PDB file of C-alpha atoms and ligand atoms in Angstrom:
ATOM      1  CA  UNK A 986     -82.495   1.767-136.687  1.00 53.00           C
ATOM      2  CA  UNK A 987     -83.122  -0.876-139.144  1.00 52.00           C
ATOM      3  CA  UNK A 988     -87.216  -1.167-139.712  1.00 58.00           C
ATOM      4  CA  UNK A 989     -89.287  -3.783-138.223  1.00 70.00           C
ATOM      5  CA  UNK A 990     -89.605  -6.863-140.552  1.00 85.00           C
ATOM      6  CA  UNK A 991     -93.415  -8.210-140.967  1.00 90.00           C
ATOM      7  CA  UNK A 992     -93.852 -11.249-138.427  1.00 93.00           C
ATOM      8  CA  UNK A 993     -93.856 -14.496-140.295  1.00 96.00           C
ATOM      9  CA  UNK A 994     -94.869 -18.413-139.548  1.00 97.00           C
ATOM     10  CA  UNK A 995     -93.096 -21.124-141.501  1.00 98.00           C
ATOM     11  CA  UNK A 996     -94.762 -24.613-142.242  1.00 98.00           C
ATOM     12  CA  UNK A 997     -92.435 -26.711-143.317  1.00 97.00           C
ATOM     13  CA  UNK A 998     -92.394 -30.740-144.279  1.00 95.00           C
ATOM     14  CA  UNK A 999     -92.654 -33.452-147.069  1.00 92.00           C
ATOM     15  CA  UNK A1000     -94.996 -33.616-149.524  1.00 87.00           C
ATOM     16  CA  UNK A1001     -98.501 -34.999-147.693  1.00 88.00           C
ATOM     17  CA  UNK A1002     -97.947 -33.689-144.469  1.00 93.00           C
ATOM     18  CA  UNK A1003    -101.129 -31.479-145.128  1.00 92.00           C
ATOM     19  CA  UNK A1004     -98.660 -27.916-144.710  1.00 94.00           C
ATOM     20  CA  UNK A1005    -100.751 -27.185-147.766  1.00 93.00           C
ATOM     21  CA  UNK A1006    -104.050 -27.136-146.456  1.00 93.00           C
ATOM     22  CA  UNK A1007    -103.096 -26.241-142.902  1.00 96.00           C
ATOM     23  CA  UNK A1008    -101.512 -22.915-144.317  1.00 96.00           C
ATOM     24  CA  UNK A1009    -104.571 -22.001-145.761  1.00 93.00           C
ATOM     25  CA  UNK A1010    -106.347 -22.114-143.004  1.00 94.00           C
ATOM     26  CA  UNK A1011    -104.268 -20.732-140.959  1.00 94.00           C
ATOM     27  CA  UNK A1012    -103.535 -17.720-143.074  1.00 93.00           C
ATOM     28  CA  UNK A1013    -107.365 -17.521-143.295  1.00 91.00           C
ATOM     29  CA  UNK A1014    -107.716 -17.689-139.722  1.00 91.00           C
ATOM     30  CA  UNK A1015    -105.267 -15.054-139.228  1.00 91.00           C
ATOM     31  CA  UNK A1016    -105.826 -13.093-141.604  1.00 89.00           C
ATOM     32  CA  UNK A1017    -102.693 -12.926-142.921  1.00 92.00           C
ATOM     33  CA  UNK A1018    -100.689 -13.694-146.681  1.00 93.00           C
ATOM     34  CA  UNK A1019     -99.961 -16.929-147.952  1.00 94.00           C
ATOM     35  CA  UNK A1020     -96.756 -17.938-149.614  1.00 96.00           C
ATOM     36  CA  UNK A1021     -96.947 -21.347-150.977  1.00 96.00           C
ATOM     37  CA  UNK A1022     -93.473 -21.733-152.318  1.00 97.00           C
ATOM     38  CA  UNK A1023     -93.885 -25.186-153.781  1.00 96.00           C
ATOM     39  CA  UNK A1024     -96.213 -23.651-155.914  1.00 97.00           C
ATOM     40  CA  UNK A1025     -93.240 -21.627-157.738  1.00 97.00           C
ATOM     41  CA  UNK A1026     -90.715 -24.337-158.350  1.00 97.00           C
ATOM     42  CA  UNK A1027     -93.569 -26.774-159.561  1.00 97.00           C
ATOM     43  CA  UNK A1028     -94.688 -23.219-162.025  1.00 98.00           C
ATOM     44  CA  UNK A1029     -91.044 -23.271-163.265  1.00 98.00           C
ATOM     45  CA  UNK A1030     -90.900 -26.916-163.986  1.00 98.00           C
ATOM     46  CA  UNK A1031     -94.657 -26.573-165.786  1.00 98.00           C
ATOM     47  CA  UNK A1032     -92.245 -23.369-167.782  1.00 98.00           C
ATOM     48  CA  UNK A1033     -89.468 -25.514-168.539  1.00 98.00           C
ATOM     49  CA  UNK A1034     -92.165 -27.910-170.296  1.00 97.00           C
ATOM     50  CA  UNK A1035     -93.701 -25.338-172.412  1.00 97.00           C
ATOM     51  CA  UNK A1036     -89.971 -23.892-173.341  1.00 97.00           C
ATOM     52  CA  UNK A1037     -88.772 -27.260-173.616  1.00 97.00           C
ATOM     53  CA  UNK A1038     -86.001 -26.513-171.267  1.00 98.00           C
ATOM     54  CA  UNK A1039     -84.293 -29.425-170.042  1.00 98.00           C
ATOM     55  CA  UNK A1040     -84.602 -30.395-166.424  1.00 97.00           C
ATOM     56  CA  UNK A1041     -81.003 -30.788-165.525  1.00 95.00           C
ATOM     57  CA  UNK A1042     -79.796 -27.408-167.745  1.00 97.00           C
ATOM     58  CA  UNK A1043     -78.890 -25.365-164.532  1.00 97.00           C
ATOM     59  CA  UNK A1044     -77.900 -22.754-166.482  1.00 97.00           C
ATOM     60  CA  UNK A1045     -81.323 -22.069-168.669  1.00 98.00           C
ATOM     61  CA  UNK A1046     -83.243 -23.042-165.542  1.00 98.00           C
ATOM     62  CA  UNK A1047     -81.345 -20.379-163.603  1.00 97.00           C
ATOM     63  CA  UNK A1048     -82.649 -17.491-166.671  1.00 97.00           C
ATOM     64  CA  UNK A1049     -85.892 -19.268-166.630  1.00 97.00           C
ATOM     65  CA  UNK A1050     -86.285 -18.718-163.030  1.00 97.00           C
ATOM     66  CA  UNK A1051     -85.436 -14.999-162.994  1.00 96.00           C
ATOM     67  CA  UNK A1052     -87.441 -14.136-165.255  1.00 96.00           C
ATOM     68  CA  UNK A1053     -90.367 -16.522-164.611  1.00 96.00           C
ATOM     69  CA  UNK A1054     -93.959 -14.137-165.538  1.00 96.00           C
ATOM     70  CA  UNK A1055     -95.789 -15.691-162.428  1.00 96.00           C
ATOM     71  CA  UNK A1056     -98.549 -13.993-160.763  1.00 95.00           C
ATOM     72  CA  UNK A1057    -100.541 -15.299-157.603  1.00 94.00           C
ATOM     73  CA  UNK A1058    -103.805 -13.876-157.646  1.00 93.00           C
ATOM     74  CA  UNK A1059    -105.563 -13.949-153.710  1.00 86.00           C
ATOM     75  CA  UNK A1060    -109.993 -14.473-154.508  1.00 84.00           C
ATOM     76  CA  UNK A1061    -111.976 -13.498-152.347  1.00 76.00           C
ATOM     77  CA  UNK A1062    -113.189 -17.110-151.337  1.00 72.00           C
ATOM     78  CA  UNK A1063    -109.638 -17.428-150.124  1.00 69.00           C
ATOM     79  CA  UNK A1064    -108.008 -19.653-153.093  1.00 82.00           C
ATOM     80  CA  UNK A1065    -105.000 -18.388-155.606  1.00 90.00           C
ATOM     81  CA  UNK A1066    -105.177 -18.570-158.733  1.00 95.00           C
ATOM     82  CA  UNK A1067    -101.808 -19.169-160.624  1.00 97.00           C
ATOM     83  CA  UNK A1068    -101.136 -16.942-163.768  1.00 97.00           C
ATOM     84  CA  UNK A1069     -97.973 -18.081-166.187  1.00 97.00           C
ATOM     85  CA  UNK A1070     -97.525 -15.777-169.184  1.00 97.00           C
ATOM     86  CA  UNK A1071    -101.137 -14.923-168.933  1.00 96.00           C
ATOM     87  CA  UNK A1072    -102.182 -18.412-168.969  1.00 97.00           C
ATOM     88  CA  UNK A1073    -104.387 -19.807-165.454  1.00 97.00           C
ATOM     89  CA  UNK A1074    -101.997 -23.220-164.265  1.00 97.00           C
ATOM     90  CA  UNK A1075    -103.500 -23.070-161.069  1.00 95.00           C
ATOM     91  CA  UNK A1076    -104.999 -26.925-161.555  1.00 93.00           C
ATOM     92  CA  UNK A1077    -102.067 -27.809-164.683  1.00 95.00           C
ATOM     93  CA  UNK A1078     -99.683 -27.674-161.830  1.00 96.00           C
ATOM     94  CA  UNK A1079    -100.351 -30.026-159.280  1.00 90.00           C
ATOM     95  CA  UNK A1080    -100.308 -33.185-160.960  1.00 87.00           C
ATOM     96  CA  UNK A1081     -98.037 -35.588-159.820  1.00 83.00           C
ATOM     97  CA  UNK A1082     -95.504 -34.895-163.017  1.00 90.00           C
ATOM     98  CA  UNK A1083     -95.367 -31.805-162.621  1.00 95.00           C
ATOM     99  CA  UNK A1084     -94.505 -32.581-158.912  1.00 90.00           C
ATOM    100  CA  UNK A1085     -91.831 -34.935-159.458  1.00 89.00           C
ATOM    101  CA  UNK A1086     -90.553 -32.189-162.150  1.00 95.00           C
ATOM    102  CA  UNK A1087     -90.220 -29.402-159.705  1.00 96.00           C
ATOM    103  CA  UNK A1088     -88.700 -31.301-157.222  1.00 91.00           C
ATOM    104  CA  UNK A1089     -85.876 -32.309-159.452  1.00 94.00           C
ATOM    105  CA  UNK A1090     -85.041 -28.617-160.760  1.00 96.00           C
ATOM    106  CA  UNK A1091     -85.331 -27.836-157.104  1.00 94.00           C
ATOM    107  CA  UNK A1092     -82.305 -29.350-156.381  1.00 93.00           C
ATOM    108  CA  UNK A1093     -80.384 -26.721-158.463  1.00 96.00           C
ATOM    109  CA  UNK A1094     -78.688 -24.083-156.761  1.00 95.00           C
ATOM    110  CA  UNK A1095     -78.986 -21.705-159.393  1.00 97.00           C
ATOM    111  CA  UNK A1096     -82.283 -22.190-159.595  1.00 97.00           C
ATOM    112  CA  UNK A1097     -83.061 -22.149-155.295  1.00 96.00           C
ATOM    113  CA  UNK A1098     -81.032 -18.594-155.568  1.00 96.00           C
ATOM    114  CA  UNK A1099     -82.692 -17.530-158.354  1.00 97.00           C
ATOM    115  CA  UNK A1100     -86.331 -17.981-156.362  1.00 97.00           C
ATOM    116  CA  UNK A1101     -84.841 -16.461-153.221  1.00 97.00           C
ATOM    117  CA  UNK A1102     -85.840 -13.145-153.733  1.00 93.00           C
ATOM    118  CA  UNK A1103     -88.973 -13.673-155.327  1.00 94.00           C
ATOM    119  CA  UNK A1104     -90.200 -16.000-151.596  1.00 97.00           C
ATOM    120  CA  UNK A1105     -88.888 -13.004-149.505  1.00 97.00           C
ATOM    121  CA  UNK A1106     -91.271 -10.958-151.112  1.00 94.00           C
ATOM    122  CA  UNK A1107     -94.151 -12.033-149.983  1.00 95.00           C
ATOM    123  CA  UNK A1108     -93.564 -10.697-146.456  1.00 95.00           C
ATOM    124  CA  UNK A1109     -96.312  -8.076-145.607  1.00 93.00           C
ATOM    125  CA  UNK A1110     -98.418  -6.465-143.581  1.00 91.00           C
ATOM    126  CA  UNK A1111     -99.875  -7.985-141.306  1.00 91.00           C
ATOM    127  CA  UNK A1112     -97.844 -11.466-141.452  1.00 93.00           C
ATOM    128  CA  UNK A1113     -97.049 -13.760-143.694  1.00 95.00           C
ATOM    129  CA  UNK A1114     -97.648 -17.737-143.178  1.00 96.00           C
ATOM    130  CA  UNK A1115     -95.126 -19.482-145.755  1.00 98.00           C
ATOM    131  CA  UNK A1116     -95.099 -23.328-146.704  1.00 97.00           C
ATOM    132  CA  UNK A1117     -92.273 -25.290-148.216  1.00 96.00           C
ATOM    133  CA  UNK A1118     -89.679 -27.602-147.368  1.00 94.00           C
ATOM    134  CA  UNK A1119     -86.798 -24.852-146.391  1.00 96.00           C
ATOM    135  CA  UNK A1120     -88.934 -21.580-145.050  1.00 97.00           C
ATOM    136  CA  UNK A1121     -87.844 -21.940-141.420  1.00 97.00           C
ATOM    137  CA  UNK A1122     -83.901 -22.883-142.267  1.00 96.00           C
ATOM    138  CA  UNK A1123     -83.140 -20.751-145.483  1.00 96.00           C
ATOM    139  CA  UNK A1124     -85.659 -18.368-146.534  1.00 97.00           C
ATOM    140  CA  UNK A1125     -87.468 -16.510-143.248  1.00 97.00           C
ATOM    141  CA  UNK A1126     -84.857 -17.993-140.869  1.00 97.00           C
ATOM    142  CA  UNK A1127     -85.763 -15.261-138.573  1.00 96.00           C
ATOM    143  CA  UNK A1128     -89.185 -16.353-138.432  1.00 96.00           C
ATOM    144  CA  UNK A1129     -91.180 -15.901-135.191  1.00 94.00           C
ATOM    145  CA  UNK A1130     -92.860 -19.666-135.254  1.00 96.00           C
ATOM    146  CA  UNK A1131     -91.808 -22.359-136.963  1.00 97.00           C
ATOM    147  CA  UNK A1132     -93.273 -25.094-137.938  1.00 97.00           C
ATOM    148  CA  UNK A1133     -92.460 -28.649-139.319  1.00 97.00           C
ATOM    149  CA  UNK A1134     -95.143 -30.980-140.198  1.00 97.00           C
ATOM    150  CA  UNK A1135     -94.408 -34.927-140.236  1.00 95.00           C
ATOM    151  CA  UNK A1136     -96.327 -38.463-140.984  1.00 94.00           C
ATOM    152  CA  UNK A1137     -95.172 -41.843-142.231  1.00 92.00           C
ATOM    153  CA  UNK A1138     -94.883 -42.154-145.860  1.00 90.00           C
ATOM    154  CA  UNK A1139     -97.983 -44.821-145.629  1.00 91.00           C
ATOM    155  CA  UNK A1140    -100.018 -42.124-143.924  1.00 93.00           C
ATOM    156  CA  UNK A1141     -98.824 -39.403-146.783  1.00 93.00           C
ATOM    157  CA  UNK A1142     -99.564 -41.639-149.744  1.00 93.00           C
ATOM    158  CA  UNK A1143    -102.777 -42.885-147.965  1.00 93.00           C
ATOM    159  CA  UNK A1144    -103.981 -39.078-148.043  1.00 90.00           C
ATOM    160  CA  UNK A1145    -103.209 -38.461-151.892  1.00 87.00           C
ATOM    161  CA  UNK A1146    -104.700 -42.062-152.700  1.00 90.00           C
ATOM    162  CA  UNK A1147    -108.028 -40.904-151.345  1.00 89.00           C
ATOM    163  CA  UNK A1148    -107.499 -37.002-152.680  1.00 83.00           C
ATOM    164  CA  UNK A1149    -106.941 -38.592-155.790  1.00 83.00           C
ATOM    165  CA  UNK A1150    -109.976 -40.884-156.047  1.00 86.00           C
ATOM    166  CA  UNK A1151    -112.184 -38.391-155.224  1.00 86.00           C
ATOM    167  CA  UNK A1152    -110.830 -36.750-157.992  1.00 81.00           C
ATOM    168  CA  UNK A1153    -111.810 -39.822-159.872  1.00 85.00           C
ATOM    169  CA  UNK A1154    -108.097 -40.166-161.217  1.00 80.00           C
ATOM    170  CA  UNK A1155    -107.098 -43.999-160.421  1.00 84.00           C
ATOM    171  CA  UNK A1156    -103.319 -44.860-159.100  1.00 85.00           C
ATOM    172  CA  UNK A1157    -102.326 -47.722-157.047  1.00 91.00           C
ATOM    173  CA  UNK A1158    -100.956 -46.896-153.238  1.00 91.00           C
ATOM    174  CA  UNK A1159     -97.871 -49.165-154.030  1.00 92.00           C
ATOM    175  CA  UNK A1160     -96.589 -46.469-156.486  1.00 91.00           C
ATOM    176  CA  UNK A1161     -98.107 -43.406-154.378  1.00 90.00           C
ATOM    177  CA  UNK A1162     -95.655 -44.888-151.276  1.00 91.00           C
ATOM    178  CA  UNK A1163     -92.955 -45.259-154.081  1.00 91.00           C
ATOM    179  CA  UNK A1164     -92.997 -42.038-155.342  1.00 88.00           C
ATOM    180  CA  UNK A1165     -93.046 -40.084-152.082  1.00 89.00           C
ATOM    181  CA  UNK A1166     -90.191 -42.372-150.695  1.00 90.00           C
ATOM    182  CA  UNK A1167     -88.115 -41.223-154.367  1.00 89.00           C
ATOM    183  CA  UNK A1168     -88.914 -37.575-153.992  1.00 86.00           C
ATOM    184  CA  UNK A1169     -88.650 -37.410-150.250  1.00 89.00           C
ATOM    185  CA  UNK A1170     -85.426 -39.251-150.519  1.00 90.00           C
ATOM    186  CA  UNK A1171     -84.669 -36.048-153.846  1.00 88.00           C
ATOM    187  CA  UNK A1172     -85.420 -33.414-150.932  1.00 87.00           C
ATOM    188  CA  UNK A1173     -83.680 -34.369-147.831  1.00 89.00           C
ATOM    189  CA  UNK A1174     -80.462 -35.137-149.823  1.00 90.00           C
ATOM    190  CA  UNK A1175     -79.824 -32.089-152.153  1.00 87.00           C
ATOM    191  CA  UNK A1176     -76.620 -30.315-151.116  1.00 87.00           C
ATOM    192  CA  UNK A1177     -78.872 -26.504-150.811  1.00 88.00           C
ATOM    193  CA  UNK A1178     -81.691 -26.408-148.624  1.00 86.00           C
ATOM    194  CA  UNK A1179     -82.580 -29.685-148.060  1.00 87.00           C
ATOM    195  CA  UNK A1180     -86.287 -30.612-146.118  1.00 89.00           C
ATOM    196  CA  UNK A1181     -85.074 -31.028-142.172  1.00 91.00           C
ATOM    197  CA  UNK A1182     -86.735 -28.771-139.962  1.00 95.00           C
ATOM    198  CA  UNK A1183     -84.970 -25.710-138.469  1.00 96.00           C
ATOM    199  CA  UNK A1184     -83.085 -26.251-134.772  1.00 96.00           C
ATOM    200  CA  UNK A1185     -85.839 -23.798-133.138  1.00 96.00           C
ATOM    201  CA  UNK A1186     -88.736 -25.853-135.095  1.00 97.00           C
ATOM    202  CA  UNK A1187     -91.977 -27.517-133.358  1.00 96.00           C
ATOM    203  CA  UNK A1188     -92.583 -30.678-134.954  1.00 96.00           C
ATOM    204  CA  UNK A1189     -95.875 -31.890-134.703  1.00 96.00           C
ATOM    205  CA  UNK A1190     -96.155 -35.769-135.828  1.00 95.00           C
ATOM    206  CA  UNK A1191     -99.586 -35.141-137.564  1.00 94.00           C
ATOM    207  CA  UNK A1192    -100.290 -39.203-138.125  1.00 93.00           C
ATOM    208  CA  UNK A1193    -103.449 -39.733-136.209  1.00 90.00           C
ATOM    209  CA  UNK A1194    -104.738 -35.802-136.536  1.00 93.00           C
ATOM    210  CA  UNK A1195    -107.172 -33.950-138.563  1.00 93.00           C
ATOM    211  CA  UNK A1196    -106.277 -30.876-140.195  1.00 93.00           C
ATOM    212  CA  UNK A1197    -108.410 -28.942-138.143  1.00 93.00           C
ATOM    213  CA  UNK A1198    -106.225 -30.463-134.743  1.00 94.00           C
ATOM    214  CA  UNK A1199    -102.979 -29.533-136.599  1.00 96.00           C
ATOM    215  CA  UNK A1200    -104.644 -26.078-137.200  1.00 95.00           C
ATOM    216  CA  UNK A1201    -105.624 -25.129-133.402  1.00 93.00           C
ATOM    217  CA  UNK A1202    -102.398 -26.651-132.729  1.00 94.00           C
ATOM    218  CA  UNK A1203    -100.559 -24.109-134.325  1.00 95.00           C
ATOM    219  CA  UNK A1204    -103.135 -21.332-133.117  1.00 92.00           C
ATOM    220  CA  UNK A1205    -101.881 -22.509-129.855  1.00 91.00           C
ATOM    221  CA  UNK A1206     -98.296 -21.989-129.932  1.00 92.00           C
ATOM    222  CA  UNK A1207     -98.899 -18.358-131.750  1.00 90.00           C
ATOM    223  CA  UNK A1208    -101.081 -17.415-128.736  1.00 87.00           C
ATOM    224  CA  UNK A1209     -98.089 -19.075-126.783  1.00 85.00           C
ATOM    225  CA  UNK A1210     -95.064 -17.298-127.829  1.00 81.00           C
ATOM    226  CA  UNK A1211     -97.050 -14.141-127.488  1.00 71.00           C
ATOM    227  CA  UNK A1212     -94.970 -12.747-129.975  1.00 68.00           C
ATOM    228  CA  UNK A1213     -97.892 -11.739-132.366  1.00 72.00           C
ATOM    229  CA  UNK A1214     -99.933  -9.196-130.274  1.00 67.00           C
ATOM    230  CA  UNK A1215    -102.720  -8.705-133.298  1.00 66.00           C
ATOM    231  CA  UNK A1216    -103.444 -12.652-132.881  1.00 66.00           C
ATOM    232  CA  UNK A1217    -103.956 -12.196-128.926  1.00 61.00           C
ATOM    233  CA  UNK A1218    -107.774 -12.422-129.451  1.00 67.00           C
ATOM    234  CA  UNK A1219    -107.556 -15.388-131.599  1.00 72.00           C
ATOM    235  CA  UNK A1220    -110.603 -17.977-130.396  1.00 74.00           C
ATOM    236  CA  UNK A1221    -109.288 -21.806-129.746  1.00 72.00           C
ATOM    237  CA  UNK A1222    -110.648 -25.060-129.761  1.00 74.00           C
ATOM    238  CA  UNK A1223    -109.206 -26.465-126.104  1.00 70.00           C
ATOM    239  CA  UNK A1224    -110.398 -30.084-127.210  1.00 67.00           C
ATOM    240  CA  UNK A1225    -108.678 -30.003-130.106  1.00 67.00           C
ATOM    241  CA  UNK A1226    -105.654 -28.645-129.078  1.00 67.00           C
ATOM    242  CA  UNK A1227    -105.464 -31.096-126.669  1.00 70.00           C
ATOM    243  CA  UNK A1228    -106.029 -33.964-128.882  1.00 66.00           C
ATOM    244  CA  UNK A1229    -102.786 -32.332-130.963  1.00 65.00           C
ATOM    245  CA  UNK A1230    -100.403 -32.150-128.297  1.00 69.00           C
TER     246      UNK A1230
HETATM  247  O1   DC B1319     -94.979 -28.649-151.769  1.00 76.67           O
HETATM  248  P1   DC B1319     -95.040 -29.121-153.175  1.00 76.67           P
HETATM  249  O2   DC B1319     -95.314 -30.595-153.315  1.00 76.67           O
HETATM  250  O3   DC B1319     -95.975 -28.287-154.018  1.00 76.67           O
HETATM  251  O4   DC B1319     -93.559 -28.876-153.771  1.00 76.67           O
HETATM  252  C1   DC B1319     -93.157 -29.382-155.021  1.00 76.67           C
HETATM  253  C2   DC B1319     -91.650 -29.639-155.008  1.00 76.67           C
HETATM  254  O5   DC B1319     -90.953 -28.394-154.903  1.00 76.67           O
HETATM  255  C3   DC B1319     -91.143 -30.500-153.856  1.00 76.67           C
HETATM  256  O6   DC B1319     -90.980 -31.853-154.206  1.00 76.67           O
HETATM  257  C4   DC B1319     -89.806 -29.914-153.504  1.00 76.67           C
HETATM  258  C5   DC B1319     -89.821 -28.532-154.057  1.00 76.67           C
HETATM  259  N1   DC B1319     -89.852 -27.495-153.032  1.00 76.67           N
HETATM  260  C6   DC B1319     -88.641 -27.104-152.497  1.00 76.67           C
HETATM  261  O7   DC B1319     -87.621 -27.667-152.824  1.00 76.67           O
HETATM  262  N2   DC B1319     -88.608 -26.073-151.598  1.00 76.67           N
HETATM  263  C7   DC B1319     -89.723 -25.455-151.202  1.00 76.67           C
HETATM  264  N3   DC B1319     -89.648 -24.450-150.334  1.00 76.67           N
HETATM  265  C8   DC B1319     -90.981 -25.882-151.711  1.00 76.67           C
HETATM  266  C9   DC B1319     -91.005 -26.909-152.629  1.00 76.67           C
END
């Protein structure tokens, strides 16, 4: 008898869609591990920088990837910190460089094949909540739930606009909306794994909700399927399910 596989959620969409946040929560709601896969492909473009690997050399990428010294360290207030070769990246990543950088050597085969292993690992006791742009099709495709998260491109860039002023770190939105639209355009197109959600995906158009709607959403549809008895007792917002549906 082969052994029971840990259950497993995938949140999948473009960048902006909030998967980010909303797997947080989630995981912290249930409990569960977090795999935030864009975080490794945006770690290996930050390596590529400080190797000064190019971003099209599939082949150095590909060695770069399998042996990429990444740790994800879980704190106790729920955050990860991001070790590379001893060195904390967990803020150095997610600028928006870095984020155009990963998603170009994300389009490498060698280098999606080289990261496969490395995402499947993260399954564990007692379930595993994974974001990215190809968990439900490629990596977990026997996932219990899956999820894909969508919004206009006005609504995305409209989100990182005000993420980034609060950060006090001026951009224009004409160049936010431009930039999505490239690397959205990057994802959906690449010959291996491109971002569509899976045929057995729920898509939840997440324009007009809050996180915390898109959260108890999702809550929903776990207590739904039924198929994750440790979740059964799970408390839910009716209101804001409702306002989600
Ligand atoms: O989710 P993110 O913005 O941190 O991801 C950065 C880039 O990594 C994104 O533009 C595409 C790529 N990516 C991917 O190709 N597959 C994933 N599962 C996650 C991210």
């Amino acid at each position: 008898m082969t052994p029971q596989k840990e259950a497993v959620i995938t949140v999948d969409g473009a960048s902006g869609t909030g998967k980010g946040t909303v797997s947080q929560l989630l995981a912290k709601r249930l409990r569960w591990k977090l795999l935030d896969s864009g975080a490794l492909y945006r770690v290996l473009a930050l390596a590529a920088q400080k190797h000064s690997v190019a971003l099209d050399n599939e082949k150095a990428l590909n060695v770069l990837a399998e042996h990429l010294d990444v740790q994800f360290i879980a704190q106790e207030n729920n955050l990860t910190r991001i070790i590379l070769e001893g060195e904390d990246v967990t803020e150095i990543i997610r600028t928006e460089k870095i984020g155009n950088a990963a998603s170009i050597v994300a389009a490498l085969p060698a280098v999606r094949a080289a990261l496969l292993s490395r995402q499947r690992a993260f399954r564990d006791k007692p379930g595993l909540v994974a974001d990215g742009r190809d968990m439900g099709t490629v990596v977990f495709p026997d996932a219990e739930l899956k999820i894909f998260l969508q919004a206009t491109p006005e609504e995305r860039a409209m989100r990182r606009y005000n993420q980034l002023k609060e950060r006090g770190i001026s951009v224009t939105l004409g160049d936010l909306i431009e930039e999505l639209r490239e690397r959205d355009k990057r994802d959906q197109e690449r010959i291996v794994a491109p971002l569509k959600p899976a045929e057995d995906a729920i898509c939840i158009d997440t324009n007009h909700l809050t996180i915390e709607q898109v959260v108890e959403r999702i809550l929903f549809e776990i207590k739904r399927k039924k198929a994750f008895p440790a979740t059964l007792h799970l408390e839910i917002n009716p209101i804001l399910v409702e306002a989600a549906e």
